[in-house]
mmCIF file of C-alpha atoms and ligand atoms in Angstrom:
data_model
loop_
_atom_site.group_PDB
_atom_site.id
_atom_site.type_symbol
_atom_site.label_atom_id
_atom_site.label_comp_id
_atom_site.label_asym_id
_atom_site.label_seq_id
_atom_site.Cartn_x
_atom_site.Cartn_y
_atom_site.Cartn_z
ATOM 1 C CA UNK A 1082 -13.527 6.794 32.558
ATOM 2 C CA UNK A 1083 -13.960 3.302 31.239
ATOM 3 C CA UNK A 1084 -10.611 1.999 29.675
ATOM 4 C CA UNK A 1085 -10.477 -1.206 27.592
ATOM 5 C CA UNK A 1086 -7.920 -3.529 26.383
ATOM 6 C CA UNK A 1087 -7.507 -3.579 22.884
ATOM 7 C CA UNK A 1088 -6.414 -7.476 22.092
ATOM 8 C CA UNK A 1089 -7.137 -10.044 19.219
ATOM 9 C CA UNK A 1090 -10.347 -12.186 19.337
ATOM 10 C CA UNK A 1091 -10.458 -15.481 21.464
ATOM 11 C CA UNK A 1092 -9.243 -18.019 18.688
ATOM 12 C CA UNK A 1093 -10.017 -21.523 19.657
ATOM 13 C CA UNK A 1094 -7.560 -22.914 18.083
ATOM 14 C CA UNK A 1095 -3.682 -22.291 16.909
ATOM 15 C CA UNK A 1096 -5.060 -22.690 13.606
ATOM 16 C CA UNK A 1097 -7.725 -19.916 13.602
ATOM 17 C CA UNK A 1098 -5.325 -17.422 15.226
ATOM 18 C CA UNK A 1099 -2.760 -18.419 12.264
ATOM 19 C CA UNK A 1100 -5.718 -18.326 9.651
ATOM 20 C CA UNK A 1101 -6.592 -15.094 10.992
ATOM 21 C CA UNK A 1102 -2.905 -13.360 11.385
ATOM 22 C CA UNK A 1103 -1.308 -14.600 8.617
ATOM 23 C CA UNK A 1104 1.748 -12.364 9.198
ATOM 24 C CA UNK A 1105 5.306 -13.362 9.492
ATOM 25 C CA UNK A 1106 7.582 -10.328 11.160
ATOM 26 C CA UNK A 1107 11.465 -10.246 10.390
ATOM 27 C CA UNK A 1108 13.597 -8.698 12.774
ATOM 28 C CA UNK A 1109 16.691 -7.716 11.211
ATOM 29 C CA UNK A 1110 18.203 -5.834 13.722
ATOM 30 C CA UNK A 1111 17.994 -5.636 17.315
ATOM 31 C CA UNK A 1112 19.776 -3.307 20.130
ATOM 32 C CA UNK A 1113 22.612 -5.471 21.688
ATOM 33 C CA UNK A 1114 21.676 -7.253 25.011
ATOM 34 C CA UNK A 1115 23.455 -6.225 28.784
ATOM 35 C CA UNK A 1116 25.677 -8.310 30.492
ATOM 36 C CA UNK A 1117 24.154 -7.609 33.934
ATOM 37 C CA UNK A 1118 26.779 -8.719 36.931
ATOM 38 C CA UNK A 1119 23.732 -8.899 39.462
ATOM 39 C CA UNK A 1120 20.710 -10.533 37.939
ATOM 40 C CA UNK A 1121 22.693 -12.334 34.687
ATOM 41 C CA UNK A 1122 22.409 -15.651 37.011
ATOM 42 C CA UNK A 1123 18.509 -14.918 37.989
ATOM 43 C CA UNK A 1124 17.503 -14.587 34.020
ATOM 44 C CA UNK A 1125 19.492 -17.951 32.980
ATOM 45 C CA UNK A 1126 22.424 -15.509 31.091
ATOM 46 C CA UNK A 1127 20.388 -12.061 29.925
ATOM 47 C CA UNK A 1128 17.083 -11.154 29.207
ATOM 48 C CA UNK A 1129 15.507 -8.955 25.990
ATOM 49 C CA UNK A 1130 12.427 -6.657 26.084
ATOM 50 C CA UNK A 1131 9.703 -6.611 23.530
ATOM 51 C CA UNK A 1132 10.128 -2.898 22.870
ATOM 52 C CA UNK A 1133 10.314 -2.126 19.526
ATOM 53 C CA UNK A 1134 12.186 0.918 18.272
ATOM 54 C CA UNK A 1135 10.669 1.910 14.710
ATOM 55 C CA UNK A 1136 13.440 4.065 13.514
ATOM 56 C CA UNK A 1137 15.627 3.764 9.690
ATOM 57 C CA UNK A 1138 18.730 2.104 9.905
ATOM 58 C CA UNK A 1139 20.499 3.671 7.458
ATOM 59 C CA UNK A 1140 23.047 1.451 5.374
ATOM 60 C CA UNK A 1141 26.123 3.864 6.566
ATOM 61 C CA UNK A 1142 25.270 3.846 10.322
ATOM 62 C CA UNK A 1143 28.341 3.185 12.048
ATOM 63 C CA UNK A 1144 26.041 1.763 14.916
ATOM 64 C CA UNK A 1145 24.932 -1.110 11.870
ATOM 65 C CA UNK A 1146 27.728 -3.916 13.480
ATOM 66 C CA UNK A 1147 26.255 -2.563 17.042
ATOM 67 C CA UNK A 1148 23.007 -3.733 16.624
ATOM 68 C CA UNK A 1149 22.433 -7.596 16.548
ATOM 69 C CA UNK A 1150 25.978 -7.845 18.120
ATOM 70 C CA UNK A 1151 27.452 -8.862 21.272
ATOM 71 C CA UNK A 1152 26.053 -8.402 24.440
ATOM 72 C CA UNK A 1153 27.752 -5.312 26.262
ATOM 73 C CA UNK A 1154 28.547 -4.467 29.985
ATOM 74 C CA UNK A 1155 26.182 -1.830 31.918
ATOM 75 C CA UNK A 1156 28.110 1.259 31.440
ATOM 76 C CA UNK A 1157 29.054 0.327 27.621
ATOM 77 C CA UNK A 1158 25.770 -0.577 26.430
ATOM 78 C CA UNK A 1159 24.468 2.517 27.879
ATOM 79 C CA UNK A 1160 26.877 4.462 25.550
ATOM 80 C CA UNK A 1161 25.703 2.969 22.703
ATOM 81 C CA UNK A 1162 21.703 3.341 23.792
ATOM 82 C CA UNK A 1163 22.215 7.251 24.033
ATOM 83 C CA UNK A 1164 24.170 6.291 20.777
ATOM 84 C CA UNK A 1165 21.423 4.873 19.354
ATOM 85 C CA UNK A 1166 18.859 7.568 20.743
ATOM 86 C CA UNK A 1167 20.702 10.763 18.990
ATOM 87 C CA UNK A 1168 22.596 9.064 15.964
ATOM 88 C CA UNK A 1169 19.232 7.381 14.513
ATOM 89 C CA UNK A 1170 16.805 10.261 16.132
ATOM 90 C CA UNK A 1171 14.865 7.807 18.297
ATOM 91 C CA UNK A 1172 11.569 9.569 19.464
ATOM 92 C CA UNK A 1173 11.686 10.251 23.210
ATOM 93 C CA UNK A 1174 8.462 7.869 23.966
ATOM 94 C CA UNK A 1175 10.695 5.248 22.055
ATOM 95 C CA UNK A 1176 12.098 3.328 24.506
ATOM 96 C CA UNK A 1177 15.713 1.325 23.957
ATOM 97 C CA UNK A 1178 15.503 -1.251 25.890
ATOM 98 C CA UNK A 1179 18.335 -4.214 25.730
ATOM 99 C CA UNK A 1180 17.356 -7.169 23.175
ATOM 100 C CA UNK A 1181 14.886 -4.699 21.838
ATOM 101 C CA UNK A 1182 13.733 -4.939 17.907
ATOM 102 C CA UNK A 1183 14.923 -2.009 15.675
ATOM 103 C CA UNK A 1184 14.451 -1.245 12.487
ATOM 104 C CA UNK A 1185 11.814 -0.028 10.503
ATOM 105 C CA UNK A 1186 9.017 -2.862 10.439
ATOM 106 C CA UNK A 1187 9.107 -5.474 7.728
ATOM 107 C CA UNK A 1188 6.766 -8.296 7.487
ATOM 108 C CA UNK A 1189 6.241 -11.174 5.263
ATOM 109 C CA UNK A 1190 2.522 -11.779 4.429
ATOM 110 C CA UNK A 1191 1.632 -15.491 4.267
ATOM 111 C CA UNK A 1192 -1.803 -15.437 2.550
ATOM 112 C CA UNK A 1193 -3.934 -13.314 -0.336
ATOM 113 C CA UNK A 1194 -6.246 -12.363 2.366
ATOM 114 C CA UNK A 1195 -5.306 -10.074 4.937
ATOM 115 C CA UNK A 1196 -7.392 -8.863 7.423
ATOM 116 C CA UNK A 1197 -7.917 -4.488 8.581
ATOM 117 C CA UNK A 1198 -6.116 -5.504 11.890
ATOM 118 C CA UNK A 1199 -3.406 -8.566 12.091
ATOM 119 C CA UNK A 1200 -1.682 -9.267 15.704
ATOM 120 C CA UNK A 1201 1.362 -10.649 15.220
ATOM 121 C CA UNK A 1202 2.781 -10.362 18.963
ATOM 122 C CA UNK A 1203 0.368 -9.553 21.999
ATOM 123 C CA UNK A 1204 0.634 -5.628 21.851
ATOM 124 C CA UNK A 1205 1.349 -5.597 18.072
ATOM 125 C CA UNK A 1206 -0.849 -3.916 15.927
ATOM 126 C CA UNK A 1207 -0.477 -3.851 12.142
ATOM 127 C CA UNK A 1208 -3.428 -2.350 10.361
ATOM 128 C CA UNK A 1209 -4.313 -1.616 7.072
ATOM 129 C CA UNK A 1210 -4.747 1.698 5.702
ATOM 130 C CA UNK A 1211 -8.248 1.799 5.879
ATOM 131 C CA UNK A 1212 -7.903 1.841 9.684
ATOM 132 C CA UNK A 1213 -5.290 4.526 10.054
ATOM 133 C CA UNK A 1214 -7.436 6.745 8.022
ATOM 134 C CA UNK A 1215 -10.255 6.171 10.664
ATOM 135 C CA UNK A 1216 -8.140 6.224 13.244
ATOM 136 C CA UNK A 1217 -6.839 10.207 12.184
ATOM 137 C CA UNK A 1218 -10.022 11.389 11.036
ATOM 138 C CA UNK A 1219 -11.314 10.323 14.468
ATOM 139 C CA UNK A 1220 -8.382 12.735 15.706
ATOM 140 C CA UNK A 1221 -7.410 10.191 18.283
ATOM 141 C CA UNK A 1222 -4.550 10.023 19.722
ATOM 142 C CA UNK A 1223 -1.479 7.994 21.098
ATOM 143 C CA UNK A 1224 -0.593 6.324 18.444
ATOM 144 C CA UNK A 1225 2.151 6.668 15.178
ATOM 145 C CA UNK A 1226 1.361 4.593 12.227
ATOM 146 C CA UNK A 1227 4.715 3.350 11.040
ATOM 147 C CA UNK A 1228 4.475 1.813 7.260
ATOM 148 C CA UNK A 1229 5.414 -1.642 7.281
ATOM 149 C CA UNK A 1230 7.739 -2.965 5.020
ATOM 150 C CA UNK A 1231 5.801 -5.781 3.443
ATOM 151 C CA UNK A 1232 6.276 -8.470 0.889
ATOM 152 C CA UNK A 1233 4.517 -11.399 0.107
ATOM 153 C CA UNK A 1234 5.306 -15.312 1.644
ATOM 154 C CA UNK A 1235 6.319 -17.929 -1.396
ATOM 155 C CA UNK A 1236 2.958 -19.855 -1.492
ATOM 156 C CA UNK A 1237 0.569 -16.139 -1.521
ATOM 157 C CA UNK A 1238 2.889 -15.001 -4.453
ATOM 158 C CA UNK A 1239 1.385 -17.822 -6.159
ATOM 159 C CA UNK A 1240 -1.976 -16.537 -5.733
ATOM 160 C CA UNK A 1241 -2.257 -13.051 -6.286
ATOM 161 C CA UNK A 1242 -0.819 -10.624 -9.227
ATOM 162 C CA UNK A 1243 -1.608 -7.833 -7.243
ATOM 163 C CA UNK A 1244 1.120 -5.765 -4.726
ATOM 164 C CA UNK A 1245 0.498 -6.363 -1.039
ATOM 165 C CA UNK A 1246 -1.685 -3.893 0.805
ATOM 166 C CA UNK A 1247 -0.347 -1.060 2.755
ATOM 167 C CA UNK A 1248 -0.313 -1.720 6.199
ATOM 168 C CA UNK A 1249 1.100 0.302 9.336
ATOM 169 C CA UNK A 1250 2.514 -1.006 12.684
ATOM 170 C CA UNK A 1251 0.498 1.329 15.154
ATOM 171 C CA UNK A 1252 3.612 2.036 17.650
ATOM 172 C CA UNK A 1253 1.963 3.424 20.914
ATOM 173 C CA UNK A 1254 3.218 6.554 22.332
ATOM 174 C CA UNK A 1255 0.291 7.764 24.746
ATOM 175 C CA UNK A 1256 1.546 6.178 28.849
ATOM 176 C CA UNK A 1257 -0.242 5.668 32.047
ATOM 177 C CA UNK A 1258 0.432 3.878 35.126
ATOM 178 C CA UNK A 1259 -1.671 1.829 36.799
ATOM 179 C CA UNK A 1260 -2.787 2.318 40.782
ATOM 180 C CA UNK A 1261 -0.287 1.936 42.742
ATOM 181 C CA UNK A 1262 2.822 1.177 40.759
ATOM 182 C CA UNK A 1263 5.619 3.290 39.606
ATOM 183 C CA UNK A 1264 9.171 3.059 37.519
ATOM 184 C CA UNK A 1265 11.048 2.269 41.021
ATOM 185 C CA UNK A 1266 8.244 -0.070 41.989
ATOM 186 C CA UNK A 1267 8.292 -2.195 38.848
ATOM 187 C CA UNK A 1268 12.210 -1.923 38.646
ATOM 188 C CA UNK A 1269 13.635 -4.826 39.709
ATOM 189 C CA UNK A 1270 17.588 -4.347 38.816
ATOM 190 C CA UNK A 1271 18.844 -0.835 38.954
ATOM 191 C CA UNK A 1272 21.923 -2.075 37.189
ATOM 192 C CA UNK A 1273 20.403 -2.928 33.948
ATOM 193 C CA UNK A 1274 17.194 -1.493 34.706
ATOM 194 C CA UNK A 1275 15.323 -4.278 34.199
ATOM 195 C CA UNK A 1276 11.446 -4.133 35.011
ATOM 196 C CA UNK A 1277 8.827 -6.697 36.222
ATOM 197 C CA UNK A 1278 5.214 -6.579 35.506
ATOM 198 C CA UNK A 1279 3.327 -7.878 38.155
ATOM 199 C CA UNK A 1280 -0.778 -9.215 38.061
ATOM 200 C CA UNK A 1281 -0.072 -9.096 34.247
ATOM 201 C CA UNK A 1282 -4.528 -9.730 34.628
ATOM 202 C CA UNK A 1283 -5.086 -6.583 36.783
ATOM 203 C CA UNK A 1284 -5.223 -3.631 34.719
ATOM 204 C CA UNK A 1285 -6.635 -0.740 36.340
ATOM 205 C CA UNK A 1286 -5.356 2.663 35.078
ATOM 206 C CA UNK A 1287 -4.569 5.990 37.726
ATOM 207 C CA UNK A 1288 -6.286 8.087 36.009
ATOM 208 C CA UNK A 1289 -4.197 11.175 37.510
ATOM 209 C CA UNK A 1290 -1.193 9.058 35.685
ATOM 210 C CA UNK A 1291 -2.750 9.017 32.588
ATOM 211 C CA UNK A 1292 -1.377 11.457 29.605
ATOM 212 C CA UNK A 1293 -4.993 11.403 27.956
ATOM 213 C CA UNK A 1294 -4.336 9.705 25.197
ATOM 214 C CA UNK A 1295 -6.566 7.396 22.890
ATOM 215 C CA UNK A 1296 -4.188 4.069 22.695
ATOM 216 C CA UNK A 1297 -1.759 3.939 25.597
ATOM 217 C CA UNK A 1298 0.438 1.755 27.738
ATOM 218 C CA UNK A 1299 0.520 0.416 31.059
ATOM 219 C CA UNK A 1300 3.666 0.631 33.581
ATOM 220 C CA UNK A 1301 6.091 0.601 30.208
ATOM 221 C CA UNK A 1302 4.917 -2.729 28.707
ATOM 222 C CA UNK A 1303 4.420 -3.342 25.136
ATOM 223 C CA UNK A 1304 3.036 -6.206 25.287
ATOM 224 C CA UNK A 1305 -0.797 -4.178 26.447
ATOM 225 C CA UNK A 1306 -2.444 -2.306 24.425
ATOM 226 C CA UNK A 1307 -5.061 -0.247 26.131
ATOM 227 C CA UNK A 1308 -7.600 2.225 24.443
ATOM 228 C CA UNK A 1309 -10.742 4.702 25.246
ATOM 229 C CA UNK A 1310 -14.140 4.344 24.576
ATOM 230 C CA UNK A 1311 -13.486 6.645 21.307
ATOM 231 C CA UNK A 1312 -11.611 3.853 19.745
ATOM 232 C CA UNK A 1313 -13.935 1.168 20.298
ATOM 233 C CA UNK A 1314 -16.107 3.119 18.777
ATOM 234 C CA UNK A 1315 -14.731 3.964 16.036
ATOM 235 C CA UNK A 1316 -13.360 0.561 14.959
ATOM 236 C CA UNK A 1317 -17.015 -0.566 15.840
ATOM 237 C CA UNK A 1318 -18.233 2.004 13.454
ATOM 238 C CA UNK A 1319 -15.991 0.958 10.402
ATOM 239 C CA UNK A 1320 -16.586 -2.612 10.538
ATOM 240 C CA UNK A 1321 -13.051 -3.574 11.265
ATOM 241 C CA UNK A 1322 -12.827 -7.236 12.540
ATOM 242 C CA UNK A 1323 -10.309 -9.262 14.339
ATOM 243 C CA UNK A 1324 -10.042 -7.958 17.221
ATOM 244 C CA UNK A 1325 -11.569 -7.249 20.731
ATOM 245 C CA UNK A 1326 -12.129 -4.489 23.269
ATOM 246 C CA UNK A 1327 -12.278 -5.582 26.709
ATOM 247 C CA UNK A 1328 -13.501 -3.832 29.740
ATOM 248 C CA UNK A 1329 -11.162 -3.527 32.410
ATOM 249 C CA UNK A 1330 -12.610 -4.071 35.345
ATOM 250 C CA UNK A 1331 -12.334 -0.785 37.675
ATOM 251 C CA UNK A 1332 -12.926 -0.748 41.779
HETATM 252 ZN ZN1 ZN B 2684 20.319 -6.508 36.077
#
């Protein structure tokens, strides 16, 4: 099976990818960070994942001062993750990961013209609805379109009369692991469970570790989006631009 990364075009410039992504994200919330005894002097005093959890926060939570607060020690912040997890009904493929972003996503478009597919972050995917409707009548899989929050930035207000378009974060539920690694191989502190992601470049999937789906994951990182021949495909198909599958290279 040919796998392929799903990623934004080659931009020459900052400009270009800016042109092209005009698409400001605001975080309000985020789960708190870990005070981790054994590697809080390795990470210059904590470190935060990308993760994003994609859950309502609703305005009574008792968890609300929680979130964007204080780092916590190991064994308190894991209270207040499996707080997090039952309290707000995080989905299991979820995960809550210290310094992670929660909240439903809100974004803050900066120009008239947005594109089907914007890409915010590396691993971020916020499409319009056009491509969601592809994406589902495709039946693939892996994938949970999450409606984004949207507004529009001071100067595109200026310009346009009309409301912004509805777009979706495409959170990625479908997994896989690639040759040769594993959670104890990639975990680096069992304390805070911090993870490493080594030869970020080679991407080869275990195909036996692979749950089948259409968008997936790599070793737990965000931050790689990687898809099957059916998506390319389809996204082909529709005319969608901005954005690139690329082969990943298989021995
Ligand atoms: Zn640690």
């Amino acid at each position: 099976m040919q796998f392929y990364e799903l990623r934004e075009p080659d931009y020459s410039t900052d400009q270009l990818h800016n042109r092209a992504n005009p698409i400001r994200m605001i975080e309000e919330y985020s789960v708190p960070g870990i005070l981790c005894p054994v590697c809080t002097e390795e990470t210059g005093g904590g470190w935060a994942s990308s993760d994003r959890v994609r859950v309502d926060i609703p305005d009574d939570t008792l968890l609300q001062p929680v979130l964007s607060g204080q780092s916590l020690p190991p064994a308190e912040w894991k209270k207040v993750r499996d707080r997090i997890r039952t309290e707000l009904n995080v989905p299991a493929y979820m995960r809550i990961t210290p310094g992670a972003a929660i909240g439903l996503p809100r974004a803050e478009l900066l120009q008239p013209d947005v594109q089907q597919i914007v890409h915010p972050f590396p691993g971020q995917l916020i499409v319009r609805d056009t491509v969601v409707y592809a994406l589902e009548q495709a039946r693939l899989t892996g994938f949970q379109p999450v409606p984004v929050i949207a507004e529009w930035g001071m100067k595109a207000q200026r310009l346009v009369a009309e409301d912004p378009p509805l777009l979706y974060e495409l959170c990625i539920s479908g997994h896989a692991w690639r040759v040769g690694f594993d959670e104890e191989r990639i975990t680096t502190c069992h304390m805070c469970g911090r993870k490493l992601f080594p030869d970020p470049h080679w991407l080869e999937v275990d195909q036996n570790r692979w749950d089948g789906s259409d968008f997936f994951t790599v070793d737990m990182n965000p931050n790689i989006v990687l898809v099957t021949d059916r998506v390319c495909h389809i996204l082909a198909d529709a005319g969608f631009g901005n954005y690139r599958c690329v082969p990943i290279a298989t021995s």
